[in-house]
Tab-separated table of N, CA and C in Angstrom:
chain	number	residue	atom	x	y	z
A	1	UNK	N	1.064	-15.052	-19.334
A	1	UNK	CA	0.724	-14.510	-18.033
A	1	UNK	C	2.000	-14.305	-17.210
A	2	UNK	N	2.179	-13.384	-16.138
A	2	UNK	CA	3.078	-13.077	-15.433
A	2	UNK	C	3.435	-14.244	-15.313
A	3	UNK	N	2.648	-15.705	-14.399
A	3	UNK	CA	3.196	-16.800	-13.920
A	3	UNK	C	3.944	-17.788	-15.001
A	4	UNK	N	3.809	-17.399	-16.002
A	4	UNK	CA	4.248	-18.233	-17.180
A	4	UNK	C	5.900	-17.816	-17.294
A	5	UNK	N	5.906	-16.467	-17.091
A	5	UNK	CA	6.835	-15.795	-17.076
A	5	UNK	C	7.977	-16.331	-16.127
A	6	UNK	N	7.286	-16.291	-15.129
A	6	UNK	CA	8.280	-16.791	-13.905
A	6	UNK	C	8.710	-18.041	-13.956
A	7	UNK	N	7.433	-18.786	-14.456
A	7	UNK	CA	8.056	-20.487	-14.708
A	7	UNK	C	9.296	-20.579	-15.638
A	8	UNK	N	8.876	-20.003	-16.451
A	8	UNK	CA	9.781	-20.207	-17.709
A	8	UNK	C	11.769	-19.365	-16.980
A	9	UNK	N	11.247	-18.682	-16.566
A	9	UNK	CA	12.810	-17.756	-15.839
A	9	UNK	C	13.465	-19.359	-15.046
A	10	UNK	N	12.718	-19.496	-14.359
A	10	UNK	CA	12.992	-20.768	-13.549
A	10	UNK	C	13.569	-22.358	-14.057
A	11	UNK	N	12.826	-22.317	-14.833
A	11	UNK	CA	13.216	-23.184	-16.201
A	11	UNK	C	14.517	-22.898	-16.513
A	12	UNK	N	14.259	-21.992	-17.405
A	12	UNK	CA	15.721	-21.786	-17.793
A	12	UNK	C	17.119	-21.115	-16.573
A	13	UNK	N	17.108	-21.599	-15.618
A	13	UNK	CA	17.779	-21.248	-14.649
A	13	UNK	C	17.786	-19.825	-14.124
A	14	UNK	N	16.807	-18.707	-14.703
A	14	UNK	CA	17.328	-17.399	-14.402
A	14	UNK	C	16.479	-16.836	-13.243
A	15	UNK	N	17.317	-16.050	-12.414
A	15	UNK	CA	16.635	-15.930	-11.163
A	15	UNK	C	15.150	-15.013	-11.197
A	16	UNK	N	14.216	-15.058	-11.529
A	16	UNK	CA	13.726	-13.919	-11.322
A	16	UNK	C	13.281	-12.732	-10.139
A	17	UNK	N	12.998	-11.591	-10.578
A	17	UNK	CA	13.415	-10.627	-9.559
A	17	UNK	C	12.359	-9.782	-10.207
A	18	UNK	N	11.049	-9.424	-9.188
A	18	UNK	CA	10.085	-9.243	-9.019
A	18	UNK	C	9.850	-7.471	-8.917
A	19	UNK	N	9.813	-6.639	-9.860
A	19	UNK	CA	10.103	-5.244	-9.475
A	19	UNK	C	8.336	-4.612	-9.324
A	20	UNK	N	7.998	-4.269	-7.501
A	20	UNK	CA	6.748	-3.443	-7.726
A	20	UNK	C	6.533	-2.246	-8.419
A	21	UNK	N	5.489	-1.765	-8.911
A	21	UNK	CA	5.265	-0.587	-9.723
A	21	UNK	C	5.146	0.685	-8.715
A	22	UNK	N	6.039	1.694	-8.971
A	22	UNK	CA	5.856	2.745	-8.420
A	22	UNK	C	5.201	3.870	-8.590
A	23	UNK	N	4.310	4.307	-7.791
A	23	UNK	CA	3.451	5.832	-7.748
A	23	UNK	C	3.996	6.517	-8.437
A	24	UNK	N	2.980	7.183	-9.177
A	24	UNK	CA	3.313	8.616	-9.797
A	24	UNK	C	2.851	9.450	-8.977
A	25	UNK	N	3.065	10.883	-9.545
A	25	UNK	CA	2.473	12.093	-9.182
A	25	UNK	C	1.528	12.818	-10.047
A	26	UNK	N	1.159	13.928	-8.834
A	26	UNK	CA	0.011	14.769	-9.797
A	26	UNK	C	0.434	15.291	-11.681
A	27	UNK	N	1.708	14.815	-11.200
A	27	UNK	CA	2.540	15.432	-12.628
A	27	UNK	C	2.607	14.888	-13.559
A	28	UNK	N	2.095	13.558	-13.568
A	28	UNK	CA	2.079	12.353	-14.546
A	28	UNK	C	0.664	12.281	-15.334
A	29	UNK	N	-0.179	12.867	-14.776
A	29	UNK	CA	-1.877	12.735	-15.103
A	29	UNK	C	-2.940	13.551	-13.954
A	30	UNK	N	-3.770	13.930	-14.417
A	30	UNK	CA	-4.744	14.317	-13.640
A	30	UNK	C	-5.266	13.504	-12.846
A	31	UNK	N	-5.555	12.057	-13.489
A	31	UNK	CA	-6.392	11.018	-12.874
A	31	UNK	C	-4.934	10.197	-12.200
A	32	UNK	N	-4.486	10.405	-11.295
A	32	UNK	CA	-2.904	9.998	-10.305
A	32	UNK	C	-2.995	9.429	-9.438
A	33	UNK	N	-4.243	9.913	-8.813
A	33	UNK	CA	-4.800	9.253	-6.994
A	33	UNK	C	-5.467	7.738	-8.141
A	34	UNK	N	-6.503	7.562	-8.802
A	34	UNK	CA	-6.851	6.229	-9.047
A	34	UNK	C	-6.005	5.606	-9.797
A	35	UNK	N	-5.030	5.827	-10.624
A	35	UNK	CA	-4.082	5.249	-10.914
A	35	UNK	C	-3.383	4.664	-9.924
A	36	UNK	N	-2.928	5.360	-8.721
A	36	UNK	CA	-1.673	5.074	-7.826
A	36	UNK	C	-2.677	4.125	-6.778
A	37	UNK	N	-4.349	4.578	-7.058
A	37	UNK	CA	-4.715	2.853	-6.492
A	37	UNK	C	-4.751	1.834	-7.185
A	38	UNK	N	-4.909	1.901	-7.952
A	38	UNK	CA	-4.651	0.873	-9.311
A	38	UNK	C	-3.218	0.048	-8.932
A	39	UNK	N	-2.186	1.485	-8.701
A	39	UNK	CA	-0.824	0.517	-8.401
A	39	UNK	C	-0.788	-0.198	-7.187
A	40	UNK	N	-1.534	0.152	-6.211
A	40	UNK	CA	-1.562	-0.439	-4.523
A	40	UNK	C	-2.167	-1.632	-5.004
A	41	UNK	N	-3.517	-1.940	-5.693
A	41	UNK	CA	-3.888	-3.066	-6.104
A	41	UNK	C	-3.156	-4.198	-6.452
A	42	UNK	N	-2.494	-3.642	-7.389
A	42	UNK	CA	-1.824	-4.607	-8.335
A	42	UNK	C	-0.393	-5.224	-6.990
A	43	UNK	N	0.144	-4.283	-6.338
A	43	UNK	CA	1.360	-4.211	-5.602
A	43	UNK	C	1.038	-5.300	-4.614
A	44	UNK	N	-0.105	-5.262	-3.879
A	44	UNK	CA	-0.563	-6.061	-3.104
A	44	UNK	C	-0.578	-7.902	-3.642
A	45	UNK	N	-0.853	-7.614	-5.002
A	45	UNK	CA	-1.028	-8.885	-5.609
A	45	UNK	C	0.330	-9.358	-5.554
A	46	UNK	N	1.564	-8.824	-6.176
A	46	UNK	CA	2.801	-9.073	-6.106
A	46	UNK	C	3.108	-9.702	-5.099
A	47	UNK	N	3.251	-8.932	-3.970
A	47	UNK	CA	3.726	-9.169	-3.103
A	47	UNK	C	2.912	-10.221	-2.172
A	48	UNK	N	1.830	-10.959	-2.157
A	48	UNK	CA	1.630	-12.213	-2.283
A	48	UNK	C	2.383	-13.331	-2.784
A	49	UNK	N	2.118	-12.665	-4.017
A	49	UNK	CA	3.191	-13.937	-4.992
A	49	UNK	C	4.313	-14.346	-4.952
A	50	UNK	N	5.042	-12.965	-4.551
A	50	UNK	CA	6.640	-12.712	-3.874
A	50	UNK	C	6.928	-14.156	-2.974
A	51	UNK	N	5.582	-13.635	-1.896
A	51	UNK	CA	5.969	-14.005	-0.323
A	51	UNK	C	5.740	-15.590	-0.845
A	52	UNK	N	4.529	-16.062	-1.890
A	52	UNK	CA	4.197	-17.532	-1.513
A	52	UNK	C	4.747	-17.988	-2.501
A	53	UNK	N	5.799	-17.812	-3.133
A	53	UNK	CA	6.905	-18.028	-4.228
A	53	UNK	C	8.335	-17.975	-3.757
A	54	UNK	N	8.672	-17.383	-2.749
A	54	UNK	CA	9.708	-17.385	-1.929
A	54	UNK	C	10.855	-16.500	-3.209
A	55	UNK	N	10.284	-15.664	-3.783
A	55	UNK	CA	10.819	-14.687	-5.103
A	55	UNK	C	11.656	-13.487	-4.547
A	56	UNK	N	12.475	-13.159	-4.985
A	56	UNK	CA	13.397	-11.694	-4.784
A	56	UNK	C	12.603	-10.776	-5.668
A	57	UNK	N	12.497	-9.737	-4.697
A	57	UNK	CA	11.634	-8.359	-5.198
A	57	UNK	C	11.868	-7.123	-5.284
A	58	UNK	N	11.880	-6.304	-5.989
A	58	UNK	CA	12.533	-5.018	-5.218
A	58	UNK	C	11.011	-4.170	-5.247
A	59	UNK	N	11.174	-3.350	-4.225
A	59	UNK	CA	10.433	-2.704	-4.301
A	59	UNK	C	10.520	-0.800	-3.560
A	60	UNK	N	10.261	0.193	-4.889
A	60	UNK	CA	11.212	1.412	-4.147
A	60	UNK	C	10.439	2.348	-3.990
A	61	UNK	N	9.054	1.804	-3.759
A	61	UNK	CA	8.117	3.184	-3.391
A	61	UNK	C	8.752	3.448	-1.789
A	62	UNK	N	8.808	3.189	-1.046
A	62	UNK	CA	9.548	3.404	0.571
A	62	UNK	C	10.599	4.505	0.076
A	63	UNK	N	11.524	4.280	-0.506
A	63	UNK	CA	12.720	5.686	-1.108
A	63	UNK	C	12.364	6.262	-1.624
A	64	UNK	N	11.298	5.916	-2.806
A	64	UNK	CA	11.017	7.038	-3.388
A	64	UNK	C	9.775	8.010	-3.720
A	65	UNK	N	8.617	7.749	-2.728
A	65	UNK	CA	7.572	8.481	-2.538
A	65	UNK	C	7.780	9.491	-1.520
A	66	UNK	N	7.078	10.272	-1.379
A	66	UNK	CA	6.745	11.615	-0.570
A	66	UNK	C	5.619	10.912	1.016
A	67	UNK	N	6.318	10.443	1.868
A	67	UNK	CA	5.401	9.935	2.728
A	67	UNK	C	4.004	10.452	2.840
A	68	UNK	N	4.078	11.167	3.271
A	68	UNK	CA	2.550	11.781	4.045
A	68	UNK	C	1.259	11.925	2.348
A	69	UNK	N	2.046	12.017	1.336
A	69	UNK	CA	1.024	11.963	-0.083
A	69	UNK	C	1.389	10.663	-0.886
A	70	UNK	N	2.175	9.667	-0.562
A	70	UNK	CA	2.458	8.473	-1.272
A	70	UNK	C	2.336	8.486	-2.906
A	71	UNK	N	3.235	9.639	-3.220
A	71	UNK	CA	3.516	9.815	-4.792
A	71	UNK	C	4.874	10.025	-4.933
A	72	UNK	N	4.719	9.411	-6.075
A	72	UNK	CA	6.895	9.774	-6.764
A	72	UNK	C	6.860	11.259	-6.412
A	73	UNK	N	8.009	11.128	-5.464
A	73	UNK	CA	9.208	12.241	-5.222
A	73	UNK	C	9.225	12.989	-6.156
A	74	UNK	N	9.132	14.284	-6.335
A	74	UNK	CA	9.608	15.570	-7.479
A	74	UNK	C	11.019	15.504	-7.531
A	75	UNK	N	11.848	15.032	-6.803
A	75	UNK	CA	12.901	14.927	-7.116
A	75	UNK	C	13.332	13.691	-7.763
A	76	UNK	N	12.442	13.122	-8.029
A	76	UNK	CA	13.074	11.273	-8.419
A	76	UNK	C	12.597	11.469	-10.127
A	77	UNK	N	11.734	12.740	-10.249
A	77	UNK	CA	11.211	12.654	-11.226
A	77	UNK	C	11.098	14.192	-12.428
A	78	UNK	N	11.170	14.318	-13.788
A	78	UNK	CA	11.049	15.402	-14.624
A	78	UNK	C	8.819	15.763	-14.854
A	79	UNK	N	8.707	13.914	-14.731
A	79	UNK	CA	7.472	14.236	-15.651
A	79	UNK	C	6.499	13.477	-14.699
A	80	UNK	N	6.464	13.285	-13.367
A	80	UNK	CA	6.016	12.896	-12.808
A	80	UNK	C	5.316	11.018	-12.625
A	81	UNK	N	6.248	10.678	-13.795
A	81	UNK	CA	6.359	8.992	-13.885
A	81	UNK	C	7.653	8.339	-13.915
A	82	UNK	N	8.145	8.980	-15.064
A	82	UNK	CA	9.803	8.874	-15.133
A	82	UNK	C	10.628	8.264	-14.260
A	83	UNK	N	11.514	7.648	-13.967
A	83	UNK	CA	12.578	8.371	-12.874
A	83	UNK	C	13.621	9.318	-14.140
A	84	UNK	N	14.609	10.042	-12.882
A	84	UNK	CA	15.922	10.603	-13.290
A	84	UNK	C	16.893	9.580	-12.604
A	85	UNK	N	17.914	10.349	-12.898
A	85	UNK	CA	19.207	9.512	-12.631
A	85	UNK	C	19.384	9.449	-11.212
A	86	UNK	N	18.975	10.513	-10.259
A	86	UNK	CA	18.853	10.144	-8.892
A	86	UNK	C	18.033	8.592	-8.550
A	87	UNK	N	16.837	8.831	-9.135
A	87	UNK	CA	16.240	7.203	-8.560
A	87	UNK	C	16.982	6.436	-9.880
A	88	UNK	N	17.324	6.307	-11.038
A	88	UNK	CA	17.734	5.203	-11.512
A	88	UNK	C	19.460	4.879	-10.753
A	89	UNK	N	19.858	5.467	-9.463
A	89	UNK	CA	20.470	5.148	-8.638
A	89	UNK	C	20.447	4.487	-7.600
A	90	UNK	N	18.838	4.281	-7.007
A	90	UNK	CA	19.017	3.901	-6.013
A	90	UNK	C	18.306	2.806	-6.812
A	91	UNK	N	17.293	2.682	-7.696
A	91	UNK	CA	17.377	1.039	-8.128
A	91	UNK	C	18.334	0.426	-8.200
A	92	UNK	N	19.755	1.100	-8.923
A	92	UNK	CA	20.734	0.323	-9.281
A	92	UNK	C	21.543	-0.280	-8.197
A	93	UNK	N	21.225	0.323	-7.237
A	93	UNK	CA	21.362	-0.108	-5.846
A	93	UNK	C	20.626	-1.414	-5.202
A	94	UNK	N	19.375	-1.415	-5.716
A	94	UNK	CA	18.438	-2.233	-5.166
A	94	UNK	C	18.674	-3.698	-5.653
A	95	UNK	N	19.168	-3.270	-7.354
A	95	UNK	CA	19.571	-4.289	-8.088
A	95	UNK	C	21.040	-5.101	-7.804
A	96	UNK	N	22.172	-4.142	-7.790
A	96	UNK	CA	23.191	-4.848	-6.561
A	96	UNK	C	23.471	-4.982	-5.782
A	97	UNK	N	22.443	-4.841	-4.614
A	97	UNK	CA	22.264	-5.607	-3.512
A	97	UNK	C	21.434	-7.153	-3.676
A	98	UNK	N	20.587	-7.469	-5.101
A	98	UNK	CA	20.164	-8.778	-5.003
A	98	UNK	C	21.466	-9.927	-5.768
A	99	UNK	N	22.356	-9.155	-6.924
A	99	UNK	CA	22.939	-9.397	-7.309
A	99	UNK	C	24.343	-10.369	-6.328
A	100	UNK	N	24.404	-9.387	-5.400
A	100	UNK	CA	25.609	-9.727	-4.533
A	100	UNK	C	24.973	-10.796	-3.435
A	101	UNK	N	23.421	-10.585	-3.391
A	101	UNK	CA	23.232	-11.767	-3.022
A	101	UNK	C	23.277	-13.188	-3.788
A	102	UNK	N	23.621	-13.436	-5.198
A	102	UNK	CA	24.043	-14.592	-5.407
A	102	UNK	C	25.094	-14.480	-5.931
A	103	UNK	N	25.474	-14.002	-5.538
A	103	UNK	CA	27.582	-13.656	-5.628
A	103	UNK	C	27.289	-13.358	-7.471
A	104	UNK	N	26.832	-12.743	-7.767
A	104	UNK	CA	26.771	-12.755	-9.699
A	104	UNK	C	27.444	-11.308	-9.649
């Protein structure tokens, strides 16, 4: 189970770092809107766990959805799930900013 997961990271000293699942678009599947509630579901759960775990998270639907339709960016994306190298930039961002938070 996820929580097994985390114990065990913890255990073995490694920090874990909690990544939410990001929206697709119409471009990924027909069925996109219940999927991308599917992901709000699940996201919501996270971020519980985050908060009552006191866990580092990233989370990049905020950068990288289309506000007003809350789906991956056409630009973040070829196939409407994907990222490209534009968003595997700003994760990598997301990722050394937690990094530099424990000086690693």
């Amino acid at each position: 189970s996820f929580k097994s997961v985390v114990d065990f990271c913890k255990e073995e000293n490694v920090i874990p770092v909690i990544n939410f699942i990001v929206k697709v678009s119409s471009k990924a599947s027909p069925l996109y809107k219940e999927g991308n509630r599917k992901i709000d579901d699940i996201n919501k759960k996270l971020a519980a766990y985050v908060k009552a775990n006191n866990l580092d998270y990233i989370d990049l639907n905020p950068q990288l959805t289309v506000n007003y339709e809350k789906v991956l960016d056409a630009k973040f994306t070829s196939d409407g799930s994907h990222f490209n190298n534009k968003a595997n930039e700003i994760w990598a961002l997301q990722i050394l900013n937690i990094l530099a938070k424990y000086n690693l």
